[in-house]
Amino acid sequence: MYNYFRHLPRCTSLISVPRCPLEFEVIFCVQGVISPLLANIYLNKLDRIWAARCSSLGVLVRYADDFVAMCRTESAAKEALRRIGLVMNRLGLKLHPEKTRTVDLRRGKESFVFLGCTIRKKRSIQRNPRMHFMQRWPSPKAMKRIRERVHELTDSRHSGKDVKQMIATLNPVLRGWGNYFRSGNADGKFNQLDSYVYQRLAQWMDRRGGQRVQRMEKWTHDRFVDMGLYRLRGTVKYPMQATPVRSSLSRVRENRTHGLKGAV
C-alpha cells in the first residue's frame, strides 16, 4: 500500500490525536463513486451468511446494494426474506419497503426489474409453446432514460452542428447502452429505439435547415446508417455469444448508468 503520510510536512506532528477508536459516519453517498464499494464491503457479511446457512433456500445474486434471492417455492422465498431481514437488522440496515417484494414467476404471472432489466418468464413458440422460459429486456425506466438522453443530444441547442457531428455524438451513447442490454431478449426494444433516434434526427434536420416535409423524405434511416449512425437492430446476442471470457474484467462497467455515458 502506498504511504501518503510520508509526504506530509513535519509540522503535522504537532497535531494531537486522541488514542481512542475512531467512528466514521457516511452522511450521503447514494449513486456516488464510492457507493458500490461501501455496499460490497458492508454486505459481504450477507454473502457469507447466505453461503454458510441459507444456500438451501435458493440462490442469492447481488450487485452492490441490489440483490435478488431466487427460490423454488413460496415458503422458501418467505423464509429467505425473513432471514435477510434478520441479517440486515444485525448490520444496522433495513430493507426498502417499496422495493422489497416477493414475485411469483411461474408461468409468467409476474415480473421484476433488476439492474435495469425487466425479468419475466414467457412462452417460446420455437422451443416449446407449452413451457415458459426466463427472458429479460430493458425496463420502462431504462427506455425512458435513453430516450431522454437522445432527446438531450438532438435538441435545438445543437442545431449549428453538422449531421456527421450529431451521429458521432450519438454513437457512443447508443453503442454503450446497446452493449449493456444486448445479452437478452431486447429485439423489440432495440427496434423502438432505432425508430426514435431516426425520428429525432429527422426533426433535427428539419429545424436546422427549415426543409419542407417533401424534401425530408430523402433522409431515410438507411441513409443515416450509411453516414455512420449506429444501428441497434441485429446486435442482440444470447449470453454465451455476447461477451468473451475475460476473468480479469467486470462485465458491468458502470453502476446504474446502463451505458448512457457511452462505451466503445
PDB file of N, CA and C in Angstrom, residues 164-242:
ATOM      1  N   LYS A 164     -22.974  14.760 -39.419  1.00  0.00           N
ATOM      2  CA  LYS A 164     -21.979  13.757 -39.037  1.00  0.00           C
ATOM      3  C   LYS A 164     -21.481  13.982 -37.615  1.00  0.00           C
ATOM      4  N   GLN A 165     -21.445  15.234 -37.181  1.00  0.00           N
ATOM      5  CA  GLN A 165     -21.088  15.505 -35.793  1.00  0.00           C
ATOM      6  C   GLN A 165     -22.168  14.990 -34.847  1.00  0.00           C
ATOM      7  N   MET A 166     -23.417  15.136 -35.238  1.00  0.00           N
ATOM      8  CA  MET A 166     -24.506  14.618 -34.419  1.00  0.00           C
ATOM      9  C   MET A 166     -24.432  13.103 -34.306  1.00  0.00           C
ATOM     10  N   ILE A 167     -24.145  12.456 -35.425  1.00  0.00           N
ATOM     11  CA  ILE A 167     -24.035  10.998 -35.413  1.00  0.00           C
ATOM     12  C   ILE A 167     -22.862  10.557 -34.543  1.00  0.00           C
ATOM     13  N   ALA A 168     -21.752  11.276 -34.630  1.00  0.00           N
ATOM     14  CA  ALA A 168     -20.580  10.946 -33.809  1.00  0.00           C
ATOM     15  C   ALA A 168     -20.871  11.141 -32.332  1.00  0.00           C
ATOM     16  N   THR A 169     -21.769  12.071 -31.991  1.00  0.00           N
ATOM     17  CA  THR A 169     -22.148  12.285 -30.595  1.00  0.00           C
ATOM     18  C   THR A 169     -23.102  11.198 -30.107  1.00  0.00           C
ATOM     19  N   LEU A 170     -24.003  10.764 -30.967  1.00  0.00           N
ATOM     20  CA  LEU A 170     -24.993   9.758 -30.576  1.00  0.00           C
ATOM     21  C   LEU A 170     -24.404   8.354 -30.493  1.00  0.00           C
ATOM     22  N   ASN A 171     -23.469   8.034 -31.367  1.00  0.00           N
ATOM     23  CA  ASN A 171     -22.987   6.654 -31.474  1.00  0.00           C
ATOM     24  C   ASN A 171     -22.442   6.074 -30.174  1.00  0.00           C
ATOM     25  N   PRO A 172     -21.570   6.771 -29.428  1.00  0.00           N
ATOM     26  CA  PRO A 172     -21.074   6.172 -28.178  1.00  0.00           C
ATOM     27  C   PRO A 172     -22.175   5.866 -27.179  1.00  0.00           C
ATOM     28  N   VAL A 173     -23.202   6.731 -27.129  1.00  0.00           N
ATOM     29  CA  VAL A 173     -24.312   6.502 -26.210  1.00  0.00           C
ATOM     30  C   VAL A 173     -25.117   5.280 -26.637  1.00  0.00           C
ATOM     31  N   LEU A 174     -25.446   5.190 -27.917  1.00  0.00           N
ATOM     32  CA  LEU A 174     -26.232   4.057 -28.420  1.00  0.00           C
ATOM     33  C   LEU A 174     -25.451   2.758 -28.304  1.00  0.00           C
ATOM     34  N   ARG A 175     -24.154   2.805 -28.620  1.00  0.00           N
ATOM     35  CA  ARG A 175     -23.345   1.590 -28.557  1.00  0.00           C
ATOM     36  C   ARG A 175     -23.172   1.112 -27.117  1.00  0.00           C
ATOM     37  N   GLY A 176     -22.908   2.043 -26.199  1.00  0.00           N
ATOM     38  CA  GLY A 176     -22.746   1.655 -24.802  1.00  0.00           C
ATOM     39  C   GLY A 176     -24.029   1.102 -24.211  1.00  0.00           C
ATOM     40  N   TRP A 177     -25.157   1.759 -24.493  1.00  0.00           N
ATOM     41  CA  TRP A 177     -26.445   1.280 -23.996  1.00  0.00           C
ATOM     42  C   TRP A 177     -26.783  -0.075 -24.601  1.00  0.00           C
ATOM     43  N   GLY A 178     -26.517  -0.226 -25.893  1.00  0.00           N
ATOM     44  CA  GLY A 178     -26.814  -1.495 -26.556  1.00  0.00           C
ATOM     45  C   GLY A 178     -25.944  -2.635 -26.058  1.00  0.00           C
ATOM     46  N   ASN A 179     -24.678  -2.364 -25.777  1.00  0.00           N
ATOM     47  CA  ASN A 179     -23.793  -3.411 -25.262  1.00  0.00           C
ATOM     48  C   ASN A 179     -24.240  -3.893 -23.892  1.00  0.00           C
ATOM     49  N   TYR A 180     -24.820  -3.003 -23.105  1.00  0.00           N
ATOM     50  CA  TYR A 180     -25.281  -3.402 -21.773  1.00  0.00           C
ATOM     51  C   TYR A 180     -26.495  -4.333 -21.864  1.00  0.00           C
ATOM     52  N   PHE A 181     -27.424  -4.039 -22.770  1.00  0.00           N
ATOM     53  CA  PHE A 181     -28.681  -4.783 -22.815  1.00  0.00           C
ATOM     54  C   PHE A 181     -28.727  -5.841 -23.920  1.00  0.00           C
ATOM     55  N   ARG A 182     -27.681  -6.019 -24.682  1.00  0.00           N
ATOM     56  CA  ARG A 182     -27.786  -6.885 -25.864  1.00  0.00           C
ATOM     57  C   ARG A 182     -27.849  -8.369 -25.519  1.00  0.00           C
ATOM     58  N   SER A 183     -27.378  -8.778 -24.328  1.00  0.00           N
ATOM     59  CA  SER A 183     -27.381 -10.201 -23.993  1.00  0.00           C
ATOM     60  C   SER A 183     -28.714 -10.575 -23.355  1.00  0.00           C
ATOM     61  N   GLY A 184     -29.763 -10.547 -24.148  1.00  0.00           N
ATOM     62  CA  GLY A 184     -31.080 -10.884 -23.640  1.00  0.00           C
ATOM     63  C   GLY A 184     -32.089 -10.950 -24.759  1.00  0.00           C
ATOM     64  N   ASN A 185     -33.291 -10.478 -24.492  1.00  0.00           N
ATOM     65  CA  ASN A 185     -34.385 -10.538 -25.464  1.00  0.00           C
ATOM     66  C   ASN A 185     -34.874  -9.126 -25.756  1.00  0.00           C
ATOM     67  N   ALA A 186     -33.954  -8.285 -26.198  1.00  0.00           N
ATOM     68  CA  ALA A 186     -34.227  -6.858 -26.355  1.00  0.00           C
ATOM     69  C   ALA A 186     -34.502  -6.461 -27.798  1.00  0.00           C
ATOM     70  N   ASP A 187     -34.811  -7.398 -28.678  1.00  0.00           N
ATOM     71  CA  ASP A 187     -35.003  -7.054 -30.085  1.00  0.00           C
ATOM     72  C   ASP A 187     -36.071  -5.979 -30.274  1.00  0.00           C
ATOM     73  N   GLY A 188     -37.233  -6.166 -29.638  1.00  0.00           N
ATOM     74  CA  GLY A 188     -38.313  -5.215 -29.805  1.00  0.00           C
ATOM     75  C   GLY A 188     -37.959  -3.828 -29.279  1.00  0.00           C
ATOM     76  N   LYS A 189     -37.308  -3.789 -28.118  1.00  0.00           N
ATOM     77  CA  LYS A 189     -36.910  -2.502 -27.542  1.00  0.00           C
ATOM     78  C   LYS A 189     -35.834  -1.824 -28.385  1.00  0.00           C
ATOM     79  N   PHE A 190     -34.928  -2.603 -28.945  1.00  0.00           N
ATOM     80  CA  PHE A 190     -33.895  -2.028 -29.809  1.00  0.00           C
ATOM     81  C   PHE A 190     -34.513  -1.423 -31.055  1.00  0.00           C
ATOM     82  N   ASN A 191     -35.501  -2.098 -31.636  1.00  0.00           N
ATOM     83  CA  ASN A 191     -36.171  -1.561 -32.820  1.00  0.00           C
ATOM     84  C   ASN A 191     -36.906  -0.264 -32.487  1.00  0.00           C
ATOM     85  N   GLN A 192     -37.529  -0.208 -31.301  1.00  0.00           N
ATOM     86  CA  GLN A 192     -38.219   1.018 -30.891  1.00  0.00           C
ATOM     87  C   GLN A 192     -37.245   2.179 -30.758  1.00  0.00           C
ATOM     88  N   LEU A 193     -36.073   1.903 -30.186  1.00  0.00           N
ATOM     89  CA  LEU A 193     -35.098   2.974 -30.002  1.00  0.00           C
ATOM     90  C   LEU A 193     -34.511   3.422 -31.339  1.00  0.00           C
ATOM     91  N   ASP A 194     -34.285   2.488 -32.260  1.00  0.00           N
ATOM     92  CA  ASP A 194     -33.818   2.864 -33.594  1.00  0.00           C
ATOM     93  C   ASP A 194     -34.804   3.830 -34.253  1.00  0.00           C
ATOM     94  N   SER A 195     -36.088   3.517 -34.145  1.00  0.00           N
ATOM     95  CA  SER A 195     -37.110   4.388 -34.741  1.00  0.00           C
ATOM     96  C   SER A 195     -37.123   5.753 -34.071  1.00  0.00           C
ATOM     97  N   TYR A 196     -36.935   5.777 -32.758  1.00  0.00           N
ATOM     98  CA  TYR A 196     -36.944   7.056 -32.050  1.00  0.00           C
ATOM     99  C   TYR A 196     -35.730   7.902 -32.432  1.00  0.00           C
ATOM    100  N   VAL A 197     -34.566   7.271 -32.565  1.00  0.00           N
ATOM    101  CA  VAL A 197     -33.359   8.011 -32.956  1.00  0.00           C
ATOM    102  C   VAL A 197     -33.537   8.609 -34.348  1.00  0.00           C
ATOM    103  N   TYR A 198     -34.099   7.828 -35.280  1.00  0.00           N
ATOM    104  CA  TYR A 198     -34.337   8.355 -36.629  1.00  0.00           C
ATOM    105  C   TYR A 198     -35.320   9.519 -36.587  1.00  0.00           C
ATOM    106  N   GLN A 199     -36.378   9.391 -35.792  1.00  0.00           N
ATOM    107  CA  GLN A 199     -37.359  10.472 -35.681  1.00  0.00           C
ATOM    108  C   GLN A 199     -36.707  11.749 -35.148  1.00  0.00           C
ATOM    109  N   ARG A 200     -35.867  11.619 -34.141  1.00  0.00           N
ATOM    110  CA  ARG A 200     -35.207  12.791 -33.573  1.00  0.00           C
ATOM    111  C   ARG A 200     -34.224  13.415 -34.566  1.00  0.00           C
ATOM    112  N   LEU A 201     -33.495  12.594 -35.312  1.00  0.00           N
ATOM    113  CA  LEU A 201     -32.565  13.133 -36.295  1.00  0.00           C
ATOM    114  C   LEU A 201     -33.314  13.834 -37.433  1.00  0.00           C
ATOM    115  N   ALA A 202     -34.430  13.242 -37.864  1.00  0.00           N
ATOM    116  CA  ALA A 202     -35.215  13.883 -38.928  1.00  0.00           C
ATOM    117  C   ALA A 202     -35.761  15.228 -38.458  1.00  0.00           C
ATOM    118  N   GLN A 203     -36.244  15.283 -37.222  1.00  0.00           N
ATOM    119  CA  GLN A 203     -36.729  16.557 -36.689  1.00  0.00           C
ATOM    120  C   GLN A 203     -35.592  17.562 -36.535  1.00  0.00           C
ATOM    121  N   TRP A 204     -34.433  17.075 -36.148  1.00  0.00           N
ATOM    122  CA  TRP A 204     -33.269  17.961 -36.015  1.00  0.00           C
ATOM    123  C   TRP A 204     -32.871  18.536 -37.368  1.00  0.00           C
ATOM    124  N   MET A 205     -32.893  17.709 -38.416  1.00  0.00           N
ATOM    125  CA  MET A 205     -32.578  18.190 -39.762  1.00  0.00           C
ATOM    126  C   MET A 205     -33.609  19.216 -40.223  1.00  0.00           C
ATOM    127  N   ASP A 206     -34.862  18.984 -39.871  1.00  0.00           N
ATOM    128  CA  ASP A 206     -35.918  19.917 -40.252  1.00  0.00           C
ATOM    129  C   ASP A 206     -35.715  21.274 -39.579  1.00  0.00           C
ATOM    130  N   ARG A 207     -35.375  21.268 -38.300  1.00  0.00           N
ATOM    131  CA  ARG A 207     -35.137  22.522 -37.586  1.00  0.00           C
ATOM    132  C   ARG A 207     -33.885  23.221 -38.094  1.00  0.00           C
ATOM    133  N   ARG A 208     -32.887  22.430 -38.413  1.00  0.00           N
ATOM    134  CA  ARG A 208     -31.595  23.005 -38.813  1.00  0.00           C
ATOM    135  C   ARG A 208     -31.673  23.697 -40.157  1.00  0.00           C
ATOM    136  N   GLY A 209     -32.347  23.062 -41.116  1.00  0.00           N
ATOM    137  CA  GLY A 209     -32.362  23.623 -42.453  1.00  0.00           C
ATOM    138  C   GLY A 209     -33.674  24.228 -42.876  1.00  0.00           C
ATOM    139  N   GLY A 210     -34.752  23.968 -42.071  1.00  0.00           N
ATOM    140  CA  GLY A 210     -36.056  24.504 -42.443  1.00  0.00           C
ATOM    141  C   GLY A 210     -36.641  23.834 -43.663  1.00  0.00           C
ATOM    142  N   GLN A 211     -36.236  22.563 -43.935  1.00  0.00           N
ATOM    143  CA  GLN A 211     -36.750  21.876 -45.111  1.00  0.00           C
ATOM    144  C   GLN A 211     -38.222  21.517 -44.935  1.00  0.00           C
ATOM    145  N   ARG A 212     -38.904  21.460 -46.048  1.00  0.00           N
ATOM    146  CA  ARG A 212     -40.285  21.014 -46.010  1.00  0.00           C
ATOM    147  C   ARG A 212     -40.322  19.491 -45.924  1.00  0.00           C
ATOM    148  N   VAL A 213     -41.524  18.976 -45.633  1.00  0.00           N
ATOM    149  CA  VAL A 213     -41.674  17.530 -45.466  1.00  0.00           C
ATOM    150  C   VAL A 213     -41.295  16.792 -46.742  1.00  0.00           C
ATOM    151  N   GLN A 214     -41.635  17.366 -47.905  1.00  0.00           N
ATOM    152  CA  GLN A 214     -41.334  16.682 -49.151  1.00  0.00           C
ATOM    153  C   GLN A 214     -39.834  16.479 -49.313  1.00  0.00           C
ATOM    154  N   ARG A 215     -39.040  17.464 -48.876  1.00  0.00           N
ATOM    155  CA  ARG A 215     -37.592  17.338 -49.011  1.00  0.00           C
ATOM    156  C   ARG A 215     -37.012  16.418 -47.946  1.00  0.00           C
ATOM    157  N   MET A 216     -37.717  16.228 -46.818  1.00  0.00           N
ATOM    158  CA  MET A 216     -37.222  15.377 -45.772  1.00  0.00           C
ATOM    159  C   MET A 216     -37.382  13.909 -46.096  1.00  0.00           C
ATOM    160  N   GLU A 217     -38.156  13.560 -47.115  1.00  0.00           N
ATOM    161  CA  GLU A 217     -38.361  12.161 -47.445  1.00  0.00           C
ATOM    162  C   GLU A 217     -37.064  11.474 -47.859  1.00  0.00           C
ATOM    163  N   LYS A 218     -36.094  12.223 -48.341  1.00  0.00           N
ATOM    164  CA  LYS A 218     -34.838  11.607 -48.765  1.00  0.00           C
ATOM    165  C   LYS A 218     -33.980  11.179 -47.582  1.00  0.00           C
ATOM    166  N   TRP A 219     -34.247  11.714 -46.386  1.00  0.00           N
ATOM    167  CA  TRP A 219     -33.466  11.363 -45.207  1.00  0.00           C
ATOM    168  C   TRP A 219     -34.085  10.132 -44.543  1.00  0.00           C
ATOM    169  N   THR A 220     -33.809   8.983 -45.112  1.00  0.00           N
ATOM    170  CA  THR A 220     -34.298   7.726 -44.558  1.00  0.00           C
ATOM    171  C   THR A 220     -33.348   7.230 -43.470  1.00  0.00           C
ATOM    172  N   HIS A 221     -33.810   6.243 -42.737  1.00  0.00           N
ATOM    173  CA  HIS A 221     -32.967   5.664 -41.685  1.00  0.00           C
ATOM    174  C   HIS A 221     -31.716   5.037 -42.290  1.00  0.00           C
ATOM    175  N   ASP A 222     -31.877   4.371 -43.417  1.00  0.00           N
ATOM    176  CA  ASP A 222     -30.722   3.731 -44.061  1.00  0.00           C
ATOM    177  C   ASP A 222     -29.673   4.758 -44.460  1.00  0.00           C
ATOM    178  N   ARG A 223     -30.108   5.944 -44.841  1.00  0.00           N
ATOM    179  CA  ARG A 223     -29.133   6.956 -45.227  1.00  0.00           C
ATOM    180  C   ARG A 223     -28.328   7.415 -44.012  1.00  0.00           C
ATOM    181  N   PHE A 224     -28.996   7.585 -42.881  1.00  0.00           N
ATOM    182  CA  PHE A 224     -28.262   7.933 -41.665  1.00  0.00           C
ATOM    183  C   PHE A 224     -27.284   6.822 -41.286  1.00  0.00           C
ATOM    184  N   VAL A 225     -27.703   5.574 -41.463  1.00  0.00           N
ATOM    185  CA  VAL A 225     -26.816   4.436 -41.155  1.00  0.00           C
ATOM    186  C   VAL A 225     -25.617   4.434 -42.095  1.00  0.00           C
ATOM    187  N   ASP A 226     -25.833   4.736 -43.374  1.00  0.00           N
ATOM    188  CA  ASP A 226     -24.724   4.811 -44.326  1.00  0.00           C
ATOM    189  C   ASP A 226     -23.740   5.917 -43.953  1.00  0.00           C
ATOM    190  N   MET A 227     -24.224   6.936 -43.261  1.00  0.00           N
ATOM    191  CA  MET A 227     -23.346   8.026 -42.835  1.00  0.00           C
ATOM    192  C   MET A 227     -22.633   7.710 -41.519  1.00  0.00           C
ATOM    193  N   GLY A 228     -22.914   6.519 -40.980  1.00  0.00           N
ATOM    194  CA  GLY A 228     -22.187   6.087 -39.784  1.00  0.00           C
ATOM    195  C   GLY A 228     -23.023   5.916 -38.544  1.00  0.00           C
ATOM    196  N   LEU A 229     -24.355   6.158 -38.587  1.00  0.00           N
ATOM    197  CA  LEU A 229     -25.198   6.026 -37.404  1.00  0.00           C
ATOM    198  C   LEU A 229     -25.223   4.578 -36.930  1.00  0.00           C
ATOM    199  N   TYR A 230     -25.025   4.380 -35.637  1.00  0.00           N
ATOM    200  CA  TYR A 230     -25.027   3.031 -35.064  1.00  0.00           C
ATOM    201  C   TYR A 230     -26.450   2.500 -35.008  1.00  0.00           C
ATOM    202  N   ARG A 231     -26.637   1.296 -35.529  1.00  0.00           N
ATOM    203  CA  ARG A 231     -27.963   0.682 -35.553  1.00  0.00           C
ATOM    204  C   ARG A 231     -28.004  -0.442 -34.514  1.00  0.00           C
ATOM    205  N   LEU A 232     -28.996  -0.383 -33.649  1.00  0.00           N
ATOM    206  CA  LEU A 232     -29.136  -1.391 -32.604  1.00  0.00           C
ATOM    207  C   LEU A 232     -29.738  -2.686 -33.135  1.00  0.00           C
ATOM    208  N   ARG A 233     -30.574  -2.592 -34.131  1.00  0.00           N
ATOM    209  CA  ARG A 233     -31.230  -3.786 -34.663  1.00  0.00           C
ATOM    210  C   ARG A 233     -30.193  -4.791 -35.164  1.00  0.00           C
ATOM    211  N   GLY A 234     -30.358  -6.028 -34.749  1.00  0.00           N
ATOM    212  CA  GLY A 234     -29.445  -7.082 -35.180  1.00  0.00           C
ATOM    213  C   GLY A 234     -28.230  -7.270 -34.292  1.00  0.00           C
ATOM    214  N   THR A 235     -28.123  -6.519 -33.198  1.00  0.00           N
ATOM    215  CA  THR A 235     -26.955  -6.635 -32.315  1.00  0.00           C
ATOM    216  C   THR A 235     -27.231  -7.491 -31.088  1.00  0.00           C
ATOM    217  N   VAL A 236     -28.464  -7.970 -30.899  1.00  0.00           N
ATOM    218  CA  VAL A 236     -28.778  -8.775 -29.722  1.00  0.00           C
ATOM    219  C   VAL A 236     -28.091 -10.129 -29.827  1.00  0.00           C
ATOM    220  N   LYS A 237     -27.462 -10.537 -28.740  1.00  0.00           N
ATOM    221  CA  LYS A 237     -26.805 -11.836 -28.669  1.00  0.00           C
ATOM    222  C   LYS A 237     -27.153 -12.503 -27.356  1.00  0.00           C
ATOM    223  N   TYR A 238     -27.229 -13.808 -27.375  1.00  0.00           N
ATOM    224  CA  TYR A 238     -27.502 -14.529 -26.145  1.00  0.00           C
ATOM    225  C   TYR A 238     -26.248 -14.547 -25.282  1.00  0.00           C
ATOM    226  N   PRO A 239     -26.405 -14.758 -23.957  1.00  0.00           N
ATOM    227  CA  PRO A 239     -25.273 -14.606 -23.036  1.00  0.00           C
ATOM    228  C   PRO A 239     -24.003 -15.338 -23.447  1.00  0.00           C
ATOM    229  N   MET A 240     -24.097 -16.534 -23.991  1.00  0.00           N
ATOM    230  CA  MET A 240     -22.900 -17.283 -24.357  1.00  0.00           C
ATOM    231  C   MET A 240     -22.164 -16.639 -25.522  1.00  0.00           C
ATOM    232  N   GLN A 241     -22.882 -15.832 -26.343  1.00  0.00           N
ATOM    233  CA  GLN A 241     -22.273 -15.199 -27.506  1.00  0.00           C
ATOM    234  C   GLN A 241     -21.902 -13.745 -27.257  1.00  0.00           C
ATOM    235  N   ALA A 242     -22.452 -13.154 -26.192  1.00  0.00           N
ATOM    236  CA  ALA A 242     -22.339 -11.704 -26.029  1.00  0.00           C
ATOM    237  C   ALA A 242     -20.954 -11.256 -25.613  1.00  0.00           C
TER     238      ALA A 242
END
